[in-house]
MMTF fields as JSON, N, C-alpha, C and O atoms, coordinates in Angstrom:
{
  "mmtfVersion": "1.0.0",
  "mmtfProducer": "UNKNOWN",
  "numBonds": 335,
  "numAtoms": 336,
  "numGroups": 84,
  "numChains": 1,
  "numModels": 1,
  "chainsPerModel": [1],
  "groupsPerChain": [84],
  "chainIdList": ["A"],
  "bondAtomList": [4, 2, 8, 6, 12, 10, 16, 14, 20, 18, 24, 22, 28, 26, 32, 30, 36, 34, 40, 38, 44, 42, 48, 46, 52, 50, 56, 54, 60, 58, 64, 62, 68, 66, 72, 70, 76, 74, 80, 78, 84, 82, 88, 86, 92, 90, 96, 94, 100, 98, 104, 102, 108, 106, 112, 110, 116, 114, 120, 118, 124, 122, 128, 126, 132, 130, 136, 134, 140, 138, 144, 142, 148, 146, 152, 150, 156, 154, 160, 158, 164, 162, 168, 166, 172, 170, 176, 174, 180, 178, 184, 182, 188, 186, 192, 190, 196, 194, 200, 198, 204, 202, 208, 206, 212, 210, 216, 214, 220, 218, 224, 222, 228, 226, 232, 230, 236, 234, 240, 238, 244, 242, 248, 246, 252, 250, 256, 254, 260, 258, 264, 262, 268, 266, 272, 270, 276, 274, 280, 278, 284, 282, 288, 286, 292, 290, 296, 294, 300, 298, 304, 302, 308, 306, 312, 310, 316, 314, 320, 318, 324, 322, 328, 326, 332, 330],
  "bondOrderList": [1, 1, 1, 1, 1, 1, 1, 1, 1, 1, 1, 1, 1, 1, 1, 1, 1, 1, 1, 1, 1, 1, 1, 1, 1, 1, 1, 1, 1, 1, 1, 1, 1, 1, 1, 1, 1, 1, 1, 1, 1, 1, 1, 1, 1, 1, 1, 1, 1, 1, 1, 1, 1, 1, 1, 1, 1, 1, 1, 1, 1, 1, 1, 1, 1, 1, 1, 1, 1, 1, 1, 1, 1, 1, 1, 1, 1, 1, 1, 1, 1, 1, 1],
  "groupList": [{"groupName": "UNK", "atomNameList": ["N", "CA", "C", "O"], "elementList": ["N", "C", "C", "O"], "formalChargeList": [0, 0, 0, 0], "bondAtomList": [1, 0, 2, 1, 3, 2], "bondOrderList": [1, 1, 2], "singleLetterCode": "X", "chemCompType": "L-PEPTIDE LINKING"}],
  "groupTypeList": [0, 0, 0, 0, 0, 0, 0, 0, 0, 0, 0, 0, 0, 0, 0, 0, 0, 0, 0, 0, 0, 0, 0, 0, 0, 0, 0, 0, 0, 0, 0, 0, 0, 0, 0, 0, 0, 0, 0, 0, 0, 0, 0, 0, 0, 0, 0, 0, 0, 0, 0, 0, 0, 0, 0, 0, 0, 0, 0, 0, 0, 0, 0, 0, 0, 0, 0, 0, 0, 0, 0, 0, 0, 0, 0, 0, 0, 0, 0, 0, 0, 0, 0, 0],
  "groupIdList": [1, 2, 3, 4, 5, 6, 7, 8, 9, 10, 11, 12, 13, 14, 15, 16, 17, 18, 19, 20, 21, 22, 23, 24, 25, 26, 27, 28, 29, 30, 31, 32, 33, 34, 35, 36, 37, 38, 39, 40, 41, 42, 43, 44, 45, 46, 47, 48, 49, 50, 51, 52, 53, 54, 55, 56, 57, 58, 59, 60, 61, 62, 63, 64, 65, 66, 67, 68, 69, 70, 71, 72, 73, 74, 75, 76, 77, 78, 79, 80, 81, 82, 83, 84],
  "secStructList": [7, 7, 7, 7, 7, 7, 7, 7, 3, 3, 1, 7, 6, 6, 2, 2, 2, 2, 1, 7, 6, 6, 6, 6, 7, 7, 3, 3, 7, 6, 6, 7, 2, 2, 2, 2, 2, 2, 2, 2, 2, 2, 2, 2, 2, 7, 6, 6, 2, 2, 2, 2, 2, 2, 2, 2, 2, 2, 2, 2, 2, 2, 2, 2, 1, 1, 2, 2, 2, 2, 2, 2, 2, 2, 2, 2, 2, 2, 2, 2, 2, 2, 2, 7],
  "xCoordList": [35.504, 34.609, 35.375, 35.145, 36.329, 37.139, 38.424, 39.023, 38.782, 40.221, 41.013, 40.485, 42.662, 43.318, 43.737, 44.888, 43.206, 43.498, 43.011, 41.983, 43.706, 43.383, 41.797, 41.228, 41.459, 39.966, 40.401, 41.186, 39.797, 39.51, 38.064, 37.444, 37.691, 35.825, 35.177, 36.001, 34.55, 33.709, 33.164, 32.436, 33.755, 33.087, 32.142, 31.663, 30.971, 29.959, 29.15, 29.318, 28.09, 27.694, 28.246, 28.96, 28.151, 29.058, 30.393, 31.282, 30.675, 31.97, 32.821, 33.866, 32.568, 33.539, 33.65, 34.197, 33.318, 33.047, 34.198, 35.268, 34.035, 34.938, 36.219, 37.237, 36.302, 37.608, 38.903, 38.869, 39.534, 40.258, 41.497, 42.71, 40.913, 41.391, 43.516, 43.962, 44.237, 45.437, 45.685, 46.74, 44.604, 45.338, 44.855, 45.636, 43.415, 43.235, 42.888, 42.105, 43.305, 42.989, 42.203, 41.691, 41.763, 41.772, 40.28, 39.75, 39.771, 38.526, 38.514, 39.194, 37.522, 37.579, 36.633, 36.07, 35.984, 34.359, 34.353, 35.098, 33.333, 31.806, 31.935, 31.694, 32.476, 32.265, 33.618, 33.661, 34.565, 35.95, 36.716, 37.402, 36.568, 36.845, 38.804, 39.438, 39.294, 40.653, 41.107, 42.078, 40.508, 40.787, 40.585, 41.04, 39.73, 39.529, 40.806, 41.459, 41.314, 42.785, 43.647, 44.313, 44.007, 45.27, 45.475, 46.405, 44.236, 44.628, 44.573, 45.402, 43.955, 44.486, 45.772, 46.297, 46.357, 47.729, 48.766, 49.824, 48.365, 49.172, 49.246, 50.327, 48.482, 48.399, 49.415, 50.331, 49.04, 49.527, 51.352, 51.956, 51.9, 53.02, 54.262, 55.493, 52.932, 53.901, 52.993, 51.864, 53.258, 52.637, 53.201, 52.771, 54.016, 54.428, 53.675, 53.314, 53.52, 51.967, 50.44, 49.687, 50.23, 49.181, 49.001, 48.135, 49.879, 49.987, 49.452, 48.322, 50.66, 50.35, 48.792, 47.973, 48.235, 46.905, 46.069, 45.141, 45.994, 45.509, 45.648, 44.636, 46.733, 46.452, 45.482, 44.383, 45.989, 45.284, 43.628, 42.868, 43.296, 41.536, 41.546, 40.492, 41.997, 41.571, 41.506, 40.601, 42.413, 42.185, 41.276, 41.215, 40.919, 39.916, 38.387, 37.495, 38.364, 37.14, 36.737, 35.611, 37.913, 37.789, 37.556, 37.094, 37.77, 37.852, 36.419, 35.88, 36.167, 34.971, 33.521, 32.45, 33.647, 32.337, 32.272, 31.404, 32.938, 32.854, 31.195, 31.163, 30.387, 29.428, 29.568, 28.676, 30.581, 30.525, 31.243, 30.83, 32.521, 33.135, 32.342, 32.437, 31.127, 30.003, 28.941, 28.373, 28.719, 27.634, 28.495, 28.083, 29.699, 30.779, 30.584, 30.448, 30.643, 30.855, 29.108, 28.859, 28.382, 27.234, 27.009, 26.661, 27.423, 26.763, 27.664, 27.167, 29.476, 29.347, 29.522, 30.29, 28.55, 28.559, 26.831, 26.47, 26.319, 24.53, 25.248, 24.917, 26.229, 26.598, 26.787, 26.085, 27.818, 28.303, 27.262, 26.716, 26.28, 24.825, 23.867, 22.884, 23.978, 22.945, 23.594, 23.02, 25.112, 25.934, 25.479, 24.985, 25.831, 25.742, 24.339, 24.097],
  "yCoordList": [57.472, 57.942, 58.76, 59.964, 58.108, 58.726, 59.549, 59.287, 60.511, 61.333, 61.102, 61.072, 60.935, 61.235, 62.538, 62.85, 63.336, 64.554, 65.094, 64.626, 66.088, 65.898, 67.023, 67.418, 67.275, 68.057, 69.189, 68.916, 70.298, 71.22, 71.245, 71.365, 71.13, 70.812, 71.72, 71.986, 72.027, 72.877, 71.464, 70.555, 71.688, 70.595, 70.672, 71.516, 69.729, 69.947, 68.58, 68.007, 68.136, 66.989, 65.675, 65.113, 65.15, 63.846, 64.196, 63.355, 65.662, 65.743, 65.309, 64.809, 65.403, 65.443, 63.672, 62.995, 63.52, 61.74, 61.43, 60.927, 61.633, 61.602, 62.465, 62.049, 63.527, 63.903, 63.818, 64.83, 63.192, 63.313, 64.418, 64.374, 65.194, 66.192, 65.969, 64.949, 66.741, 66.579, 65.226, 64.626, 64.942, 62.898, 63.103, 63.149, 63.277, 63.407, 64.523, 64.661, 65.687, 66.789, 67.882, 67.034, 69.063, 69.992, 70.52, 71.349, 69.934, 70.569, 71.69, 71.775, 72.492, 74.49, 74.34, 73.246, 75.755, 76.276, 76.7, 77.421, 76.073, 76.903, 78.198, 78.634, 79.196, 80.553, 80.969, 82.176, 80.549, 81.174, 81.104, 80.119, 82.163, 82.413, 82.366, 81.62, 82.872, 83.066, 81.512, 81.221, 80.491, 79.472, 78.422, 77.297, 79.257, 78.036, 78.385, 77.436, 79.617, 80.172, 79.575, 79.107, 79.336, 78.697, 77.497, 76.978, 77.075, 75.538, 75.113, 74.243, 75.478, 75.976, 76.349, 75.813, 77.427, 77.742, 76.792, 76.623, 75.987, 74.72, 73.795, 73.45, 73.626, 72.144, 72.554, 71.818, 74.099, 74.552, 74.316, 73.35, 74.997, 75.265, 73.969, 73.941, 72.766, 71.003, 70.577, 70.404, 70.316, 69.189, 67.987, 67.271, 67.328, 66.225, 65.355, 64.178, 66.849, 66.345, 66.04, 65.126, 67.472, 66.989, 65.435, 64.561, 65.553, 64.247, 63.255, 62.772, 63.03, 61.713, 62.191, 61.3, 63.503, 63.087, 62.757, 62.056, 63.035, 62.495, 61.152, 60.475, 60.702, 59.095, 58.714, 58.174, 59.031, 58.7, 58.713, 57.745, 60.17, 59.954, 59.014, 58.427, 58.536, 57.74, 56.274, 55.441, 56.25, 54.435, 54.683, 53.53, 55.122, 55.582, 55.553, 54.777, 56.717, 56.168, 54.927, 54.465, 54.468, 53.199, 52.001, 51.072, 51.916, 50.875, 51.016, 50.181, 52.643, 52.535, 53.186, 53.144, 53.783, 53.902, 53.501, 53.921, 52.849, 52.335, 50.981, 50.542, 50.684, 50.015, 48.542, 48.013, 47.906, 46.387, 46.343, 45.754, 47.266, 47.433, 47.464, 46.691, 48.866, 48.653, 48.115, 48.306, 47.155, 45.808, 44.261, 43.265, 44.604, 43.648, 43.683, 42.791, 45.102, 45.849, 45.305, 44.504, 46.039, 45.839, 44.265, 43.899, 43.16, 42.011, 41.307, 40.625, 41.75, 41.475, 41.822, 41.219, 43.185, 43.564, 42.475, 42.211, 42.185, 41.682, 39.992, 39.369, 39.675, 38.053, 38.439, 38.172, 39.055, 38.72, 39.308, 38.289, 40.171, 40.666, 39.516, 39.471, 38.65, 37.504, 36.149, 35.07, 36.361, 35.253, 35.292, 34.387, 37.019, 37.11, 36.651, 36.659],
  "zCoordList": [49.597, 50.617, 51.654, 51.764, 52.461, 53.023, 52.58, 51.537, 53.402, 52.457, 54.029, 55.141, 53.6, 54.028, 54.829, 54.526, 55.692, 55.48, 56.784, 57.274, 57.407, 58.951, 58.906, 57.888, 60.183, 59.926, 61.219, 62.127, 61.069, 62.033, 61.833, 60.776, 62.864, 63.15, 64.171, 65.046, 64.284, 65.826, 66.517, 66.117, 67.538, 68.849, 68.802, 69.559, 67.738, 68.082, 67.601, 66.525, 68.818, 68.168, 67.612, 68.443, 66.685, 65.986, 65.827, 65.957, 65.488, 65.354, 66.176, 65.76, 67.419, 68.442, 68.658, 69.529, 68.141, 68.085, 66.868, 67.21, 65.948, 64.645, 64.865, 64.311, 65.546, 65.071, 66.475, 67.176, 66.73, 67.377, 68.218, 68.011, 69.007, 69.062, 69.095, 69.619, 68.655, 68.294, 67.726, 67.52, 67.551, 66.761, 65.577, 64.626, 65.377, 63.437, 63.21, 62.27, 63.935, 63.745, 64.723, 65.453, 65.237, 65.976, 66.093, 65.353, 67.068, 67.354, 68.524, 69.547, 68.017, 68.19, 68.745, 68.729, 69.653, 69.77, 68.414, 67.751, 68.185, 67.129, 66.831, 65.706, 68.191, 67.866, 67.841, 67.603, 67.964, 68.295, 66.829, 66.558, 65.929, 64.737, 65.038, 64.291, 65.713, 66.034, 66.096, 65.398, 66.857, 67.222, 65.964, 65.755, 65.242, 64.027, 63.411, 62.978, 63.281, 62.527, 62.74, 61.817, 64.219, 64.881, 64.381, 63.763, 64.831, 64.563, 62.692, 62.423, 61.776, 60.491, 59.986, 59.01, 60.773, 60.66, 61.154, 60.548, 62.591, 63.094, 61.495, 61.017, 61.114, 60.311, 59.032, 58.667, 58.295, 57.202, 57.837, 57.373, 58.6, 59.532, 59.748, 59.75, 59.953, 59.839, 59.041, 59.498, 57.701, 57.088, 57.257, 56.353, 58.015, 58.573, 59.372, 59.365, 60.397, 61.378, 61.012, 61.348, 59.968, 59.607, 58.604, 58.634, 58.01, 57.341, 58.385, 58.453, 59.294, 60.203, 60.445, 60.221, 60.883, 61.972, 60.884, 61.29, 59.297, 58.59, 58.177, 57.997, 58.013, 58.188, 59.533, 59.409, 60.633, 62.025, 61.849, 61.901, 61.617, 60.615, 59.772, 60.014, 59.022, 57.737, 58.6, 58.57, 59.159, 59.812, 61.336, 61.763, 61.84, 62.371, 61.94, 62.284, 61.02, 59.98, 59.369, 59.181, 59.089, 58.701, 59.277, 58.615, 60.225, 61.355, 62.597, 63.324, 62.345, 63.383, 62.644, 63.249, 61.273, 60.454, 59.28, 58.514, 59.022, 57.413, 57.934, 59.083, 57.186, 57.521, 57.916, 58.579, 57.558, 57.591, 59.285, 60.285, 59.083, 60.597, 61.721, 62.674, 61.526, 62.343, 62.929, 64.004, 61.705, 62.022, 62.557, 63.153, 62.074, 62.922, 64.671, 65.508, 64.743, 66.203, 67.027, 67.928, 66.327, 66.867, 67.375, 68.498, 65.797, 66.451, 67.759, 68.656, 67.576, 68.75, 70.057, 70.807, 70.516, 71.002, 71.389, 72.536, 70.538, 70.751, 71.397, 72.406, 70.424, 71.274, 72.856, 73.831, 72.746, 74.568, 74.625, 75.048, 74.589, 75.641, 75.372, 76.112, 74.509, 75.294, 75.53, 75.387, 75.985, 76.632, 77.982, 78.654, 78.41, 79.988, 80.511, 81.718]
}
């Protein structure tokens, strides 16, 4: 389901939620064609880095959308709200 592998994304919406800017990878404007390059060319340039920010996505994803993680989260987030 998940890949190892860092992302260049347009800030937009969910993305910016999922991708960690310089940690799992490089979120751009939407419209800035140059900026999607750069940061493309950054990743090609160190594959060391991108490596790591791709691990960094993968346990990320994993830990905060994989489904069981999330219904973990939710319920206890529902306990302590009907502790208080």
């Amino acid at each position: 389901m998940f890949k190892s592998k860092p992302m260049v994304a347009s800030a937009v919406g969910g993305l910016v939620e999922q991708v960690r800017d310089g940690v799992s990878g490089y979120l751009v404007d939407p419209y800035d064609l140059d900026a999607t390059g750069q940061a493309i060319a950054r990743l090609l340039a160190d594959p060391k880095s991108a490596e790591e920010m791709g691990r960094q996505g993968y346990a990320a994803a994993v830990n905060e959308f994989m489904p069981d993680n999330s219904l973990t989260a939710w319920a206890r987030t529902l306990d302590a709200a009907l502790e208080n």
